[in-house]
Structure formats: C-alpha cells, structure tokens
Amino acid sequence: MPFTISPGGEAGRAGGLRALAVLLLALAPLRAAAQDAAPAPGVADLPVVRPAGSCADLLKTDLTDIGGEGSAVQRAEEVTNDAGIAACSVQGTLAPSITFAVVLPTETWTQRYLQLGCGGLCGRLSVDQVGAASGCQVLQAGGFAVAATDMGHQGSDATWGNDPQKRADFAHRANHLTALAAKALIAAFYGQGPQFSYFTGCSDGGREALIEAQRYPDDFDGIIAGAPAANFQVQNSVYHAWQAVANKDAEGRAILLADRLPILHRAVLAQCDGLDGVEDGLIANPLACDFDPGTLQCEAGASDTSACLTPAEVEVVRKLHDGPSDPATGKRLTIGGPQWGSELRWTVFVPEAATDTTQSEDHAVEAITGVSLPENPPEGLTLADVAFDEARIEQLAALHPLYDATNPDLSGFQGSGGKLILYHGWSDTDISPLNTIAYYEAVRAQMGDAAAEGFARLYLFPGMYHCSQGEGPYEVDLLTPMMAWVEGGQAPDGIVARQPQGGEGNEFGQFGPGKGGPPGADDAATAPLPGYPAAEAPSTDLARSRPVYPYPALPAFSGHGDPNDAADWTKGDATVAFTAPDWAGAGFFTPYQPMERQ
C-alpha cells in the first residue's frame, strides 16, 4: 500500500499525519501477529510458498502408481476455516477403499507436512484437531499441509475384519500410502515437496506413529506417538477382556461400582501423594507407590461400608491393578495394569450400575470377534468364553507381526535422521503406561542407551488420562519441540504442561462414569470437506503448570515459591525405574519381521 503526505501547508501536513497515525494503528495488529508468528528457538524460519496451480487442477493428479488401479482424487475445493485460514481441501481414494483427505493452505504454507493418526479402530476422517500441540505457532498460523486417512474402512465397528485387505490397510498400509499421496499432491499444488514431514497420533494413532517409524522409516522426519496401542493384540484381547470380566460375579453383575472409586483414590493419595515432596493430589512416580488395597477392607460384619471396601471389592481391585496370570503356570499375561493414582478413571472398566456394559467390554468383544485372530470366531462369542492362559497369547502371536508396533529395532529410522517423542499419561486406564515404558526400554536395550537418547524421548505426565484431560496438567505442545529437534538440532528436555481451571476432573474422572467411544464415521461422498484443523490456544486461566522431563528423570520442587507454577520446579534425579516382568508375550518386544498381509 503506497502512502505519501500531500502538500498543502499546515492543514495538508496535519491531515497527512492523521492519516499516517491511522495507518500505523491499522498496521499494529499485523506487526503483533508477525511477531507472534516468529518461529520458536530452533524452528527453521521457512518462507511461505504459495500455490503454483489451481485447487481444481489437483483433480487430475494420477495416484495409480501409489495406490493401484482405481486410486484417484475425487474432490478438491477451496475452503476457509473459522480462523480465516484459506486452503485447498482434497479428498480421494487409494485402492481398494482407503479414503484420505489433505488440506493445503493457499496463503500460509511454510513447507511443512503434518499427518494425523486416527484412534480406536478408525473408520472416519479426523482432520479437525491436532493433539499435543496446544499453542504451536506454526500450526496456528496455517504453516502445515495436513492429511489423515480412515485407514481403509468406514464405520467404527469391526465387520471390516472379515476382509484381509482391510486388515492390512488398517495395520500399516493406509497411513503409508496416504503419506505418499499427500506428498505427491503437495508437490503438484506448490511446485515443490515439503522440507520437513511430521506424524502425530495418540492411542491407535500412537500405534500408527510407531508403525511408520518401524516399517517406513523414510516417510517422516519427526514422529510423536502418544499413549500408543503398540501392544495391540494383547491390549484389546487380553487387557480389556480381563478388566471387563475381573469385575463380574457369578451372575455377570459388576461387583465394584464407580461410586466406590473415590474411596480407593483417597486412600491411595493419602499414602503416596507426598512421595515427591509435595501433596498436590498427584503421584509423580506411581511405580514408587506400594499400596495394599487390603488396608481398605471393612471389618468383618461391618454394617457401614461407606468408608471401606468389602472383601469382594478388595479382591476386584487387586485383579484390576495386577492383571491376569495363567492359572496353571502363574505366568503373567500382560505387562501390567492401571497405575496407582488413576482410580477415578477406572470408569473405563468399572460401571456406574451393576448391569451396565463398559468401554473395556466393548473394546475386547470388538477385537476378539473382528480383527485379532486369523479366523473370526462364530457369532455369539462372549467374554465368558475367553480363557486367560498362555495358549491365548500363542493364538494372538499369529497376527502380532501384522498389527503390533513393538519392534524395538529402529535402526532404519535412526539412520534416516528421524526423531521420536513418546508420551503417556500416568493415569491412563485405556492403555497402561507400562506398555510404553517397556517399549522405550526395549529400544534402549536394542539400540544402546546413548544411541536411543540421540533420537528418542519419553515423557510421562502425572494425572493425565488417555491422551489428554485428567487431574494433572495435560495441556501440552510437543509439536514445537519436535520441530526444533528436527529442524534445529535442539533435543527437547523439560516440557511445560498446563492444567486449566475447571479441568481437574470430578470425583468420577474427567469423562464421567460409563463408556465412551469415537463418533460415527463421516460419509466420505457427501460430508463437507475439512478445513484447516483447529489450533488449540493455551489456556490463560490455569489451575497449575508443571515441567515434565524425559524418562527416567522426575521434576523436583525447589522448596520455595508456588508448587502450582512450573517456574518453581527443577529437573530432579533419574529415579523412575521399571523392568518389564517375565510375561507370556515378552517376545513381542524383540525384533521381528513385519507381516505385510495376513
């Protein structure tokens, strides 16, 4: 915008100065926005690249070489999200039935690509939210091209498990081909490919993230894997199955109910909350908490059980926390169960009413009847038909190389220069954090401690539930530290997590009692094309903040100041120590040859 001060004496000069002042005021928000958009330390200051062609031209992109005959771009439209970020939104198919979406900013792309994982059994396109990226400036400014896939099937049930091709698509193929297709579309749209490529996902999205690192080490420069369902076979078909049946009486009714969980939680905190030197309702290291639920058992013949647990309830608590073992050999069948301090989120497998079903029951039935076994069992199977023994693990081993993401040999990913951030909430009851610690320890054992620490980090968040929410700080940005590591060589150390006011959870946990689950699948042919994903702004009204350091280090309170302020905490000793037990599936966490297709 050209600007000159017109001649004409004092009046002209005064008018020109007034106009200049108005212009400067108008430009002030733009200057502030530019300052806000300046990259964080270590993050490359990449110039914006604008499209070299039209959005509609992408309909002509040939994807046959990537997905096979029948692969094509079906829709391409210009869209604008609520934040005003304009983009070309693309949707297509990779044969035979993988639906994918790519959102390509038209005015803000800074040569980066971000692919999003999909939780549960997927069956939907999830391009609307990016987890673990609260306050990421590059994301907020529209700097990424973003893509996602439904992983080869539509709908959240497991009927697709009757098709071996769909099993392969879900296991590994869909995300890899989506990465190839998205990069081809990026190159076609902007006239160049991305400088840096990232993947982030949580839950099954975390499994997908690790599958990429293990099977396709050249797809991404940086991978963030949250609460990964890496131990997929055991996770659904043994862990969740056990969590469902361990709380049943002979008539199939739940013994321990959700309204009893606060009694247990208060007792755990009374014993272990202060182990880190601060009583704040959080257990920084649950592995150091040696809690005996028997201390809560009511006296024999007690008529008032409002502050204690019955013998049957105590027995259920032990079973839920410890997990199943083979009744003949005593061999453990899982790495471990939910950790002490997570009791308010046991509502994943503890119902509100004795006849209610739970999320764990749904997960287990879905997996066992649809995807986990080479041949699906006959209709009518219930969890009462499931045996908890070593033979069960042997059955699940058949498809372990297809679905699981527990291969600790990441030499290909390390060799390509890739960086990996793992994270998990200590109060996650959907997937025990012990699985992720066991995987990270397996990587260290396989690669060597020094080599592993050169490209991988693990963060454990006290009080965090599954992927987010909870009683502890859970609002976090891992995407910016990942960019600084990949682009600037700055390895991450302390990460500040924030907890908004009102975000602590209630007595039954943040999500309330009972079961939940993913929304239904979008109809890919008619649903509105996605806009640029919403970028979560960090909360300004905080209950507390806390640094979290790479495993095995713990934060330490300075002893002065405010324990609710991250600034008054420092990096403490590396005191977290976990060795995976000798369990029946220990071999799953050793190097193996991936299975391409059943």
Coordinates of C-alpha atoms in Angstrom, one line a residue:
M1 CA 0.0 0.0 0.0
P2 CA 1.7 3.2 -1.1
F3 CA 1.5 6.3 1.1
T4 CA 2.5 9.9 0.7
I5 CA 1.9 13.1 2.7
S6 CA 0.2 15.5 0.4
P7 CA 1.4 19.1 0.2
G8 CA -0.8 21.9 1.2
G9 CA 0.7 23.7 4.2
E10 CA -0.1 23.0 7.8
A11 CA -3.6 21.6 7.0
G12 CA -2.1 19.3 4.5
R13 CA 0.6 18.2 6.8
A14 CA -1.9 17.7 9.7
G15 CA -4.2 15.7 7.5
G16 CA -1.3 13.6 6.3
L17 CA -0.1 13.0 9.9
R18 CA -3.6 12.0 10.9
A19 CA -3.7 9.6 8.0
L20 CA -0.3 8.2 9.0
A21 CA -1.4 7.7 12.5
V22 CA -4.5 5.8 11.3
L23 CA -2.3 3.7 9.1
L24 CA 0.1 2.9 11.9
L25 CA -2.8 1.9 14.2
A26 CA -4.1 -0.3 11.5
L27 CA -0.8 -2.0 11.0
A28 CA -0.2 -2.6 14.7
P29 CA -2.2 -5.8 14.8
L30 CA -0.3 -7.1 11.7
R31 CA 3.0 -6.3 13.4
A32 CA 1.9 -8.1 16.5
A33 CA 0.7 -11.0 14.5
A34 CA 4.0 -11.2 12.7
Q35 CA 5.9 -11.1 16.0
D36 CA 3.6 -13.9 17.3
A37 CA 4.3 -15.9 14.2
A38 CA 8.0 -15.7 14.6
P39 CA 9.4 -19.3 14.9
A40 CA 10.3 -20.6 18.3
P41 CA 14.0 -21.2 19.0
G42 CA 15.4 -24.0 16.9
V43 CA 12.4 -24.0 14.5
A44 CA 13.5 -23.1 11.0
D45 CA 12.3 -19.7 9.6
L46 CA 11.0 -21.0 6.3
P47 CA 9.4 -18.7 3.8
V48 CA 5.8 -19.1 2.8
V49 CA 5.3 -20.8 -0.5
R50 CA 2.1 -20.2 -2.4
P51 CA 0.4 -22.5 -4.9
A52 CA 1.8 -22.9 -8.4
G53 CA -1.5 -24.1 -9.8
S54 CA -5.2 -24.1 -9.0
C55 CA -7.0 -26.3 -6.5
A56 CA -9.3 -27.7 -9.1
D57 CA -6.2 -28.9 -11.1
L58 CA -5.5 -31.5 -8.3
L59 CA -8.4 -33.5 -9.6
K60 CA -6.2 -34.5 -12.5
T61 CA -3.4 -35.9 -10.2
D62 CA -2.6 -39.5 -11.1
L63 CA -2.3 -41.7 -8.0
T64 CA -2.3 -45.0 -9.7
D65 CA 1.4 -45.6 -9.1
I66 CA 0.8 -45.1 -5.4
G67 CA -2.4 -46.9 -4.6
G68 CA -3.1 -49.0 -7.7
E69 CA -5.9 -49.0 -10.3
G70 CA -8.9 -47.1 -9.1
S71 CA -6.9 -44.6 -6.9
A72 CA -7.9 -41.0 -7.6
V73 CA -8.6 -37.6 -6.3
Q74 CA -12.4 -37.2 -6.2
R75 CA -13.0 -33.8 -4.6
A76 CA -10.9 -30.6 -4.4
E77 CA -12.4 -27.3 -3.2
E78 CA -11.3 -24.0 -1.7
V79 CA -12.3 -23.7 1.9
T80 CA -11.7 -21.3 4.8
N81 CA -11.8 -22.3 8.4
D82 CA -13.2 -20.2 11.4
A83 CA -9.7 -18.7 12.0
G84 CA -9.7 -17.4 8.4
I85 CA -7.0 -19.8 7.1
A86 CA -7.7 -20.4 3.4
A87 CA -6.9 -23.8 1.9
C88 CA -7.5 -26.2 -0.9
S89 CA -9.2 -29.2 0.7
V90 CA -8.8 -32.5 -1.2
Q91 CA -10.4 -35.9 -0.7
G92 CA -9.6 -39.1 -2.6
T93 CA -9.4 -42.9 -2.6
L94 CA -6.4 -45.2 -2.6
A95 CA -7.5 -48.6 -3.9
P96 CA -9.3 -50.5 -3.0
S97 CA -11.1 -48.5 -0.2
I98 CA -8.7 -46.1 1.6
T99 CA -10.2 -42.7 2.0
F100 CA -7.8 -39.8 2.6
A101 CA -8.0 -36.1 3.0
V102 CA -5.3 -33.4 2.5
V103 CA -5.7 -29.7 3.5
L104 CA -3.3 -27.4 1.6
P105 CA -3.1 -23.8 2.8
T106 CA -3.1 -21.3 0.0
E107 CA -1.5 -18.3 1.7
T108 CA 0.4 -19.6 4.7
W109 CA 2.3 -22.8 3.9
T110 CA 5.8 -22.9 5.3
Q111 CA 6.9 -26.1 3.5
R112 CA 5.9 -28.5 6.3
Y113 CA 3.7 -31.6 6.2
L114 CA 1.8 -33.0 9.2
Q115 CA -0.1 -36.3 9.1
L116 CA -2.6 -37.2 11.8
G117 CA -3.2 -40.6 13.3
C118 CA -6.7 -42.0 14.0
G119 CA -7.8 -43.5 17.3
G120 CA -9.8 -46.6 18.1
L121 CA -10.4 -48.8 15.0
C122 CA -10.7 -45.6 13.0
G123 CA -13.2 -45.8 10.1
R124 CA -13.5 -42.0 9.9
L125 CA -11.5 -39.0 8.6
S126 CA -10.1 -37.0 11.5
V127 CA -8.5 -33.8 10.2
D128 CA -10.2 -31.4 12.6
Q129 CA -7.9 -31.5 15.7
V130 CA -4.2 -31.9 16.4
G131 CA -3.4 -33.3 19.8
A132 CA -0.4 -32.4 21.9
A133 CA 0.1 -29.1 20.0
S134 CA -1.5 -26.5 22.3
G135 CA -0.2 -23.1 21.3
C136 CA 2.0 -24.3 18.4
Q137 CA 2.6 -21.1 16.5
V138 CA 3.3 -22.8 13.1
L139 CA 0.0 -24.7 13.4
Q140 CA -1.9 -21.7 14.5
A141 CA -0.5 -19.7 11.5
G142 CA -1.5 -22.3 9.0
G143 CA 2.0 -23.4 8.2
F144 CA 1.4 -27.1 7.7
A145 CA -0.2 -29.1 4.9
V146 CA -2.3 -31.6 6.9
A147 CA -3.6 -35.1 6.0
A148 CA -5.4 -38.0 7.5
T149 CA -7.0 -41.3 6.5
D150 CA -9.9 -43.5 7.6
M151 CA -7.4 -46.5 7.3
G152 CA -9.3 -48.4 4.7
H153 CA -12.8 -48.8 6.1
Q154 CA -15.8 -46.8 7.1
G155 CA -17.6 -47.1 10.4
S156 CA -16.4 -47.8 13.9
D157 CA -17.4 -51.5 14.2
A158 CA -15.1 -54.4 13.3
T159 CA -17.1 -56.1 10.5
W160 CA -14.3 -55.0 8.1
G161 CA -12.1 -57.5 9.9
N162 CA -13.5 -60.2 7.6
D163 CA -11.5 -58.8 4.7
P164 CA -7.8 -59.5 4.8
Q165 CA -7.1 -56.5 2.6
K166 CA -8.8 -54.1 5.0
R167 CA -6.8 -55.7 7.9
A168 CA -3.6 -54.9 6.1
D169 CA -4.8 -51.4 5.3
F170 CA -5.6 -50.8 9.0
A171 CA -2.4 -52.4 10.2
H172 CA 0.0 -50.4 8.2
R173 CA -0.8 -49.7 4.5
A174 CA -3.3 -46.8 4.7
N175 CA -1.0 -44.3 6.6
H176 CA 2.0 -45.1 4.4
L177 CA 0.1 -44.7 1.1
T178 CA -1.6 -41.5 2.5
A179 CA 1.8 -40.1 3.2
L180 CA 2.9 -40.8 -0.4
A181 CA -0.3 -39.4 -1.9
A182 CA -0.2 -36.3 0.2
K183 CA 3.4 -35.5 -0.7
A184 CA 2.5 -36.0 -4.4
L185 CA -0.4 -33.6 -4.1
I186 CA 1.8 -31.1 -2.2
A187 CA 4.4 -31.2 -5.0
A188 CA 1.7 -30.8 -7.6
F189 CA 0.0 -27.9 -5.8
Y190 CA 3.0 -25.9 -4.7
G191 CA 5.5 -27.0 -7.3
Q192 CA 7.7 -28.5 -4.6
G193 CA 7.5 -31.1 -1.9
P194 CA 7.7 -30.4 1.9
Q195 CA 11.0 -29.6 3.5
F196 CA 10.0 -31.4 6.7
S197 CA 7.4 -34.1 7.4
Y198 CA 5.8 -34.9 10.7
F199 CA 3.4 -37.5 12.1
T200 CA 1.4 -37.2 15.3
G201 CA -1.2 -39.5 16.8
C202 CA -2.5 -40.9 20.1
S203 CA -4.0 -44.2 21.2
D204 CA -4.2 -46.3 18.0
G205 CA -2.8 -43.1 16.4
G206 CA 0.2 -43.7 18.6
R207 CA 0.5 -47.3 17.3
E208 CA 0.2 -45.9 13.7
A209 CA 3.0 -43.5 14.5
L210 CA 5.3 -46.3 15.7
I211 CA 4.3 -48.4 12.7
E212 CA 5.6 -45.6 10.5
A213 CA 8.9 -45.4 12.3
Q214 CA 9.4 -49.2 12.2
R215 CA 8.1 -50.1 8.8
Y216 CA 8.5 -46.9 6.7
P217 CA 11.4 -45.0 8.3
D218 CA 11.8 -42.6 5.4
D219 CA 8.2 -41.2 5.5
F220 CA 8.6 -38.7 8.3
D221 CA 11.4 -36.7 9.9
G222 CA 9.7 -36.4 13.3
I223 CA 7.1 -38.7 14.9
I224 CA 5.0 -38.1 18.0
A225 CA 3.4 -41.2 19.5
G226 CA 1.0 -40.7 22.3
A227 CA -0.3 -43.5 24.6
P228 CA 0.4 -45.9 21.8
A229 CA -1.7 -49.1 21.4
A230 CA 1.6 -50.6 20.2
N231 CA 0.9 -53.9 22.0
F232 CA -2.3 -54.1 20.0
Q233 CA -3.0 -57.8 20.2
V234 CA -2.7 -58.1 23.9
Q235 CA -4.0 -54.7 24.7
N236 CA -7.5 -55.4 23.4
S237 CA -7.9 -59.1 23.5
V238 CA -6.4 -59.7 26.9
Y239 CA -6.0 -56.5 28.9
H240 CA -9.5 -55.1 28.2
A241 CA -11.1 -58.5 28.3
W242 CA -9.6 -59.1 31.7
Q243 CA -10.6 -55.6 33.0
A244 CA -14.2 -56.4 32.0
V245 CA -14.5 -60.0 33.4
A246 CA -12.5 -59.5 36.6
N247 CA -15.2 -57.3 38.0
K248 CA -18.1 -59.8 37.4
D249 CA -19.8 -62.0 39.9
A250 CA -21.2 -65.5 39.1
E251 CA -24.4 -63.8 37.7
G252 CA -22.4 -61.5 35.4
R253 CA -23.1 -58.4 37.5
A254 CA -20.4 -55.9 38.3
I255 CA -19.0 -56.1 41.9
L256 CA -17.1 -52.8 42.1
L257 CA -19.1 -49.7 41.0
A258 CA -18.0 -46.2 40.0
D259 CA -19.3 -44.5 43.2
R260 CA -16.8 -46.6 45.2
L261 CA -13.8 -45.4 43.3
P262 CA -13.3 -42.1 45.3
I263 CA -12.8 -44.2 48.5
L264 CA -10.0 -46.1 46.8
H265 CA -8.5 -43.0 45.3
R266 CA -8.4 -41.0 48.5
A267 CA -6.6 -43.9 50.3
V268 CA -4.0 -44.2 47.5
L269 CA -3.3 -40.4 47.7
A270 CA -3.1 -40.5 51.5
Q271 CA -0.3 -43.0 51.3
C272 CA 1.6 -41.9 48.1
D273 CA 0.8 -38.3 47.2
G274 CA 3.6 -36.9 49.3
L275 CA 6.3 -39.2 47.9
D276 CA 7.6 -36.4 45.6
G277 CA 7.7 -33.9 48.4
V278 CA 4.5 -32.0 47.5
E279 CA 1.0 -33.0 48.4
D280 CA -1.0 -31.9 45.4
G281 CA -3.3 -34.7 44.5
L282 CA -0.8 -36.2 42.0
I283 CA 1.6 -39.1 42.2
A284 CA 4.7 -38.2 40.2
N285 CA 6.0 -41.7 40.1
P286 CA 3.3 -44.4 40.7
L287 CA 6.0 -47.1 40.5
A288 CA 7.2 -46.0 43.9
C289 CA 3.7 -46.3 45.4
D290 CA 3.4 -49.6 47.3
F291 CA -0.3 -49.5 48.1
D292 CA -2.1 -52.5 49.6
P293 CA -5.9 -52.4 48.9
G294 CA -6.3 -54.7 51.8
T295 CA -5.8 -51.7 54.1
L296 CA -9.2 -50.5 53.0
Q297 CA -11.1 -53.8 53.8
C298 CA -14.1 -53.4 56.0
E299 CA -14.1 -55.2 59.3
A300 CA -16.0 -58.4 59.4
G301 CA -19.7 -57.9 59.9
A302 CA -19.4 -54.1 59.3
S303 CA -22.8 -52.6 58.7
D304 CA -21.4 -49.2 57.4
T305 CA -19.2 -49.6 54.4
S306 CA -19.3 -46.0 53.2
A307 CA -15.6 -45.5 54.0
C308 CA -14.2 -49.0 53.3
L309 CA -14.4 -51.8 50.7
T310 CA -16.0 -55.2 51.1
P311 CA -13.7 -58.2 50.8
A312 CA -15.2 -58.9 47.3
E313 CA -14.4 -55.3 46.2
V314 CA -10.8 -55.5 47.5
E315 CA -10.3 -58.7 45.5
V316 CA -11.6 -57.0 42.4
V317 CA -9.2 -54.0 43.0
R318 CA -6.3 -56.4 43.2
K319 CA -7.3 -58.2 40.0
L320 CA -7.8 -54.9 38.1
H321 CA -4.5 -53.5 39.2
D322 CA -2.3 -56.6 38.8
G323 CA -3.8 -58.1 35.6
P324 CA -4.3 -61.8 34.6
S325 CA -1.9 -64.7 35.0
D326 CA -2.1 -68.2 33.7
P327 CA -3.8 -70.2 36.4
A328 CA -1.6 -73.3 35.8
T329 CA 1.8 -71.7 35.3
G330 CA 1.4 -68.4 37.1
K331 CA 2.9 -66.6 34.1
R332 CA 1.7 -63.0 33.7
L333 CA -0.4 -62.4 30.5
T334 CA 0.1 -58.6 30.4
I335 CA 2.9 -56.2 31.2
G336 CA 0.8 -54.5 33.8
G337 CA -2.4 -52.8 34.6
P338 CA -3.6 -49.3 35.6
Q339 CA -1.2 -47.5 37.9
W340 CA -2.0 -46.2 41.4
G341 CA -3.4 -42.7 41.3
S342 CA -5.6 -43.4 38.3
E343 CA -8.6 -44.8 40.2
L344 CA -11.0 -42.0 39.2
R345 CA -10.6 -43.0 35.6
W346 CA -11.2 -46.7 36.2
T347 CA -14.7 -46.0 34.8
V348 CA -13.3 -47.4 31.6
F349 CA -13.9 -50.8 33.1
V350 CA -15.9 -50.0 36.3
P351 CA -19.6 -49.2 35.5
E352 CA -22.0 -46.9 37.2
A353 CA -24.6 -49.7 37.6
A354 CA -24.1 -53.4 38.1
T355 CA -25.7 -54.3 34.8
D356 CA -24.0 -51.7 32.6
T357 CA -21.5 -52.7 30.0
T358 CA -18.2 -50.9 29.9
Q359 CA -15.8 -49.5 27.4
S360 CA -13.3 -52.3 28.1
E361 CA -16.0 -54.9 27.3
D362 CA -16.8 -53.2 24.0
H363 CA -13.1 -53.0 23.0
A364 CA -12.5 -56.6 23.9
V365 CA -15.5 -58.0 22.1
E366 CA -14.8 -55.9 19.0
A367 CA -11.2 -57.1 18.8
I368 CA -11.8 -60.7 19.5
T369 CA -14.7 -61.2 17.2
G370 CA -13.4 -59.0 14.4
V371 CA -9.7 -58.5 14.0
S372 CA -7.3 -60.2 16.4
L373 CA -7.5 -63.8 15.3
P374 CA -6.6 -65.3 11.9
E375 CA -10.2 -66.6 11.6
N376 CA -13.0 -64.7 13.3
P377 CA -14.9 -66.9 15.8
P378 CA -18.5 -67.9 15.3
E379 CA -21.2 -65.3 16.1
G380 CA -22.4 -65.3 19.7
L381 CA -19.0 -65.4 21.4
T382 CA -18.9 -63.5 24.8
L383 CA -16.1 -62.7 27.1
A384 CA -17.2 -65.6 29.3
D385 CA -15.9 -67.9 26.6
V386 CA -12.4 -66.3 26.7
A387 CA -9.6 -68.3 28.5
F388 CA -6.8 -66.3 30.2
D389 CA -3.8 -68.6 29.8
E390 CA -0.6 -68.8 27.8
A391 CA -2.4 -70.5 25.0
R392 CA -4.3 -67.3 24.4
I393 CA -1.1 -65.4 23.9
E394 CA 0.1 -68.0 21.4
Q395 CA -3.1 -67.6 19.4
L396 CA -2.6 -63.8 19.3
A397 CA 1.0 -64.2 18.3
A398 CA -0.2 -65.3 14.8
L399 CA -1.1 -61.7 13.8
H400 CA 1.4 -60.0 16.1
P401 CA 3.7 -59.1 13.2
L402 CA 0.8 -57.6 11.3
Y403 CA -0.8 -55.3 13.9
D404 CA 1.7 -54.7 16.7
A405 CA 4.2 -51.8 16.8
T406 CA 6.5 -53.2 19.4
N407 CA 9.6 -53.8 17.2
P408 CA 12.5 -52.1 19.1
D409 CA 14.8 -52.1 16.1
L410 CA 14.6 -48.5 14.9
S411 CA 17.9 -48.5 13.2
G412 CA 16.3 -47.6 9.9
F413 CA 14.5 -44.6 11.4
Q414 CA 17.6 -43.5 13.3
G415 CA 19.7 -43.9 10.1
S416 CA 17.3 -41.6 8.2
G417 CA 17.8 -38.9 10.8
G418 CA 14.3 -39.4 12.3
K419 CA 13.3 -38.2 15.8
L420 CA 10.7 -39.8 18.0
I421 CA 8.8 -38.4 21.0
L422 CA 6.7 -40.9 23.0
Y423 CA 4.3 -39.6 25.7
H424 CA 1.8 -41.3 28.1
G425 CA -0.4 -40.2 31.0
W426 CA 0.3 -42.0 34.3
S427 CA -3.4 -42.1 34.9
D428 CA -4.3 -43.6 31.6
T429 CA -6.5 -46.7 32.1
D430 CA -7.4 -47.3 28.5
I431 CA -3.7 -48.3 27.8
S432 CA -1.4 -48.9 30.7
P433 CA 1.7 -46.6 30.5
L434 CA 3.8 -49.6 31.5
N435 CA 3.5 -50.8 27.8
T436 CA 5.1 -47.6 26.6
I437 CA 7.9 -47.6 29.2
A438 CA 8.5 -51.3 28.3
Y439 CA 8.8 -50.4 24.6
Y440 CA 11.1 -47.5 25.3
E441 CA 13.3 -49.7 27.5
A442 CA 13.3 -52.3 24.7
V443 CA 14.5 -49.7 22.2
R444 CA 17.3 -48.7 24.6
A445 CA 18.3 -52.3 25.1
Q446 CA 18.3 -52.9 21.3
M447 CA 19.9 -49.7 20.2
G448 CA 22.1 -48.8 23.2
D449 CA 21.3 -46.1 25.7
A450 CA 23.4 -43.4 24.0
A451 CA 22.1 -44.1 20.5
A452 CA 18.4 -44.2 21.7
E453 CA 18.7 -41.0 23.6
G454 CA 20.1 -39.4 20.4
F455 CA 16.8 -39.7 18.6
A456 CA 14.1 -40.8 21.1
R457 CA 12.5 -39.3 24.2
L458 CA 9.7 -40.5 26.5
Y459 CA 7.5 -38.2 28.6
L460 CA 5.2 -39.4 31.4
F461 CA 2.5 -37.0 32.6
P462 CA 1.3 -37.3 36.2
G463 CA -2.5 -37.3 36.5
M464 CA -3.1 -37.3 32.7
Y465 CA -5.8 -39.7 31.4
H466 CA -5.8 -41.3 27.9
C467 CA -4.1 -38.8 25.6
S468 CA -5.4 -35.7 27.4
Q469 CA -7.6 -34.5 30.3
G470 CA -7.3 -35.7 33.8
E471 CA -6.4 -34.5 37.3
G472 CA -3.0 -33.3 36.4
P473 CA -1.5 -30.9 33.8
Y474 CA -2.4 -32.2 30.4
E475 CA -2.4 -29.3 28.0
V476 CA 0.9 -29.5 26.2
D477 CA 2.8 -28.7 23.0
L478 CA 5.1 -31.4 21.8
L479 CA 4.9 -30.4 18.1
T480 CA 7.1 -27.3 18.6
P481 CA 9.9 -29.1 20.5
M482 CA 9.8 -31.8 17.8
M483 CA 10.3 -29.2 15.1
A484 CA 13.1 -27.6 17.0
W485 CA 14.7 -31.0 17.3
V486 CA 14.3 -31.9 13.6
E487 CA 15.0 -28.5 12.1
G488 CA 17.4 -27.0 14.5
G489 CA 19.0 -30.0 16.3
Q490 CA 17.8 -28.8 19.7
A491 CA 16.9 -32.0 21.6
P492 CA 14.0 -31.4 24.0
D493 CA 14.4 -31.5 27.7
G494 CA 11.8 -30.1 30.1
I495 CA 8.2 -29.7 28.6
V496 CA 5.8 -27.5 30.5
A497 CA 2.3 -29.0 30.8
R498 CA -0.7 -26.8 31.9
Q499 CA -3.9 -27.6 33.7
P500 CA -6.8 -25.2 33.0
Q501 CA -9.1 -24.1 35.8
G502 CA -12.0 -26.5 36.0
G503 CA -10.0 -29.1 34.1
E504 CA -9.1 -31.2 37.1
G505 CA -11.8 -33.8 36.6
N506 CA -14.6 -34.6 39.0
E507 CA -14.9 -37.5 41.5
F508 CA -15.7 -39.9 38.7
G509 CA -12.9 -38.6 36.4
Q510 CA -13.0 -36.1 33.6
F511 CA -15.1 -38.1 31.3
G512 CA -17.6 -39.3 33.9
P513 CA -18.6 -42.9 34.6
G514 CA -19.6 -45.4 32.0
K515 CA -18.4 -46.0 28.5
G516 CA -17.5 -43.7 25.6
G517 CA -16.1 -44.1 22.1
P518 CA -15.4 -42.3 18.9
P519 CA -18.1 -40.6 16.8
G520 CA -19.6 -42.3 13.9
A521 CA -17.8 -42.2 10.5
D522 CA -18.3 -39.4 8.0
D523 CA -20.0 -40.2 4.8
A524 CA -17.0 -39.5 2.6
A525 CA -19.0 -38.8 -0.5
T526 CA -21.3 -36.1 0.9
A527 CA -19.7 -34.7 4.1
P528 CA -18.3 -31.2 3.9
L529 CA -14.6 -31.2 3.0
P530 CA -12.5 -30.4 6.1
G531 CA -10.9 -27.0 6.6
Y532 CA -7.6 -26.4 8.2
P533 CA -7.5 -28.1 11.6
A534 CA -8.4 -26.0 14.7
A535 CA -5.3 -24.9 16.6
E536 CA -5.9 -25.1 20.3
A537 CA -4.8 -21.9 22.1
P538 CA -3.2 -22.5 25.5
S539 CA -5.4 -21.7 28.4
T540 CA -4.8 -18.4 30.2
D541 CA -6.7 -19.3 33.4
L542 CA -4.6 -22.0 34.9
A543 CA -5.0 -24.2 38.0
R544 CA -1.3 -25.1 37.7
S545 CA 1.6 -25.9 35.5
R546 CA 4.4 -28.4 35.8
P547 CA 7.5 -29.3 33.9
V548 CA 7.9 -32.9 32.7
Y549 CA 11.3 -34.2 31.9
P550 CA 12.4 -37.1 29.7
Y551 CA 12.2 -40.5 31.3
P552 CA 13.6 -41.5 33.7
A553 CA 14.0 -38.1 35.3
L554 CA 11.4 -36.6 37.6
P555 CA 10.7 -32.9 38.3
A556 CA 11.7 -31.7 41.8
F557 CA 10.0 -28.8 43.7
S558 CA 12.5 -26.1 44.6
G559 CA 11.2 -25.8 48.1
H560 CA 10.1 -22.2 47.8
G561 CA 7.6 -20.3 45.7
D562 CA 4.4 -21.8 44.3
P563 CA 4.2 -25.5 43.7
N564 CA 1.5 -24.8 41.1
D565 CA 3.9 -22.8 39.0
A566 CA 6.3 -24.7 36.7
A567 CA 8.9 -22.0 37.2
D568 CA 9.4 -23.2 40.8
W569 CA 10.3 -26.7 39.7
T570 CA 13.6 -28.1 38.5
K571 CA 14.9 -31.3 37.0
G572 CA 15.4 -33.9 39.6
D573 CA 17.2 -37.2 39.7
A574 CA 16.6 -40.0 37.3
T575 CA 14.6 -42.1 39.8
V576 CA 11.9 -43.8 37.7
A577 CA 12.9 -47.4 37.4
F578 CA 10.9 -50.1 35.5
T579 CA 11.8 -53.5 34.3
A580 CA 9.2 -55.4 32.4
P581 CA 8.1 -58.6 34.1
D582 CA 8.7 -62.0 32.6
W583 CA 5.3 -62.2 31.0
A584 CA 4.0 -64.5 28.3
G585 CA 4.3 -62.0 25.5
A586 CA 7.8 -60.7 26.3
G587 CA 9.0 -61.9 22.8
F588 CA 6.7 -59.4 21.2
F589 CA 9.1 -56.7 22.3
T590 CA 12.1 -58.1 20.5
P591 CA 13.0 -57.6 16.8
Y592 CA 10.7 -59.3 14.3
Q593 CA 9.9 -59.4 10.6
P594 CA 6.7 -57.4 9.9
M595 CA 3.8 -59.2 8.2
E596 CA 2.6 -57.3 5.1
R597 CA -0.7 -59.1 4.8
Q598 CA -2.5 -61.9 6.5

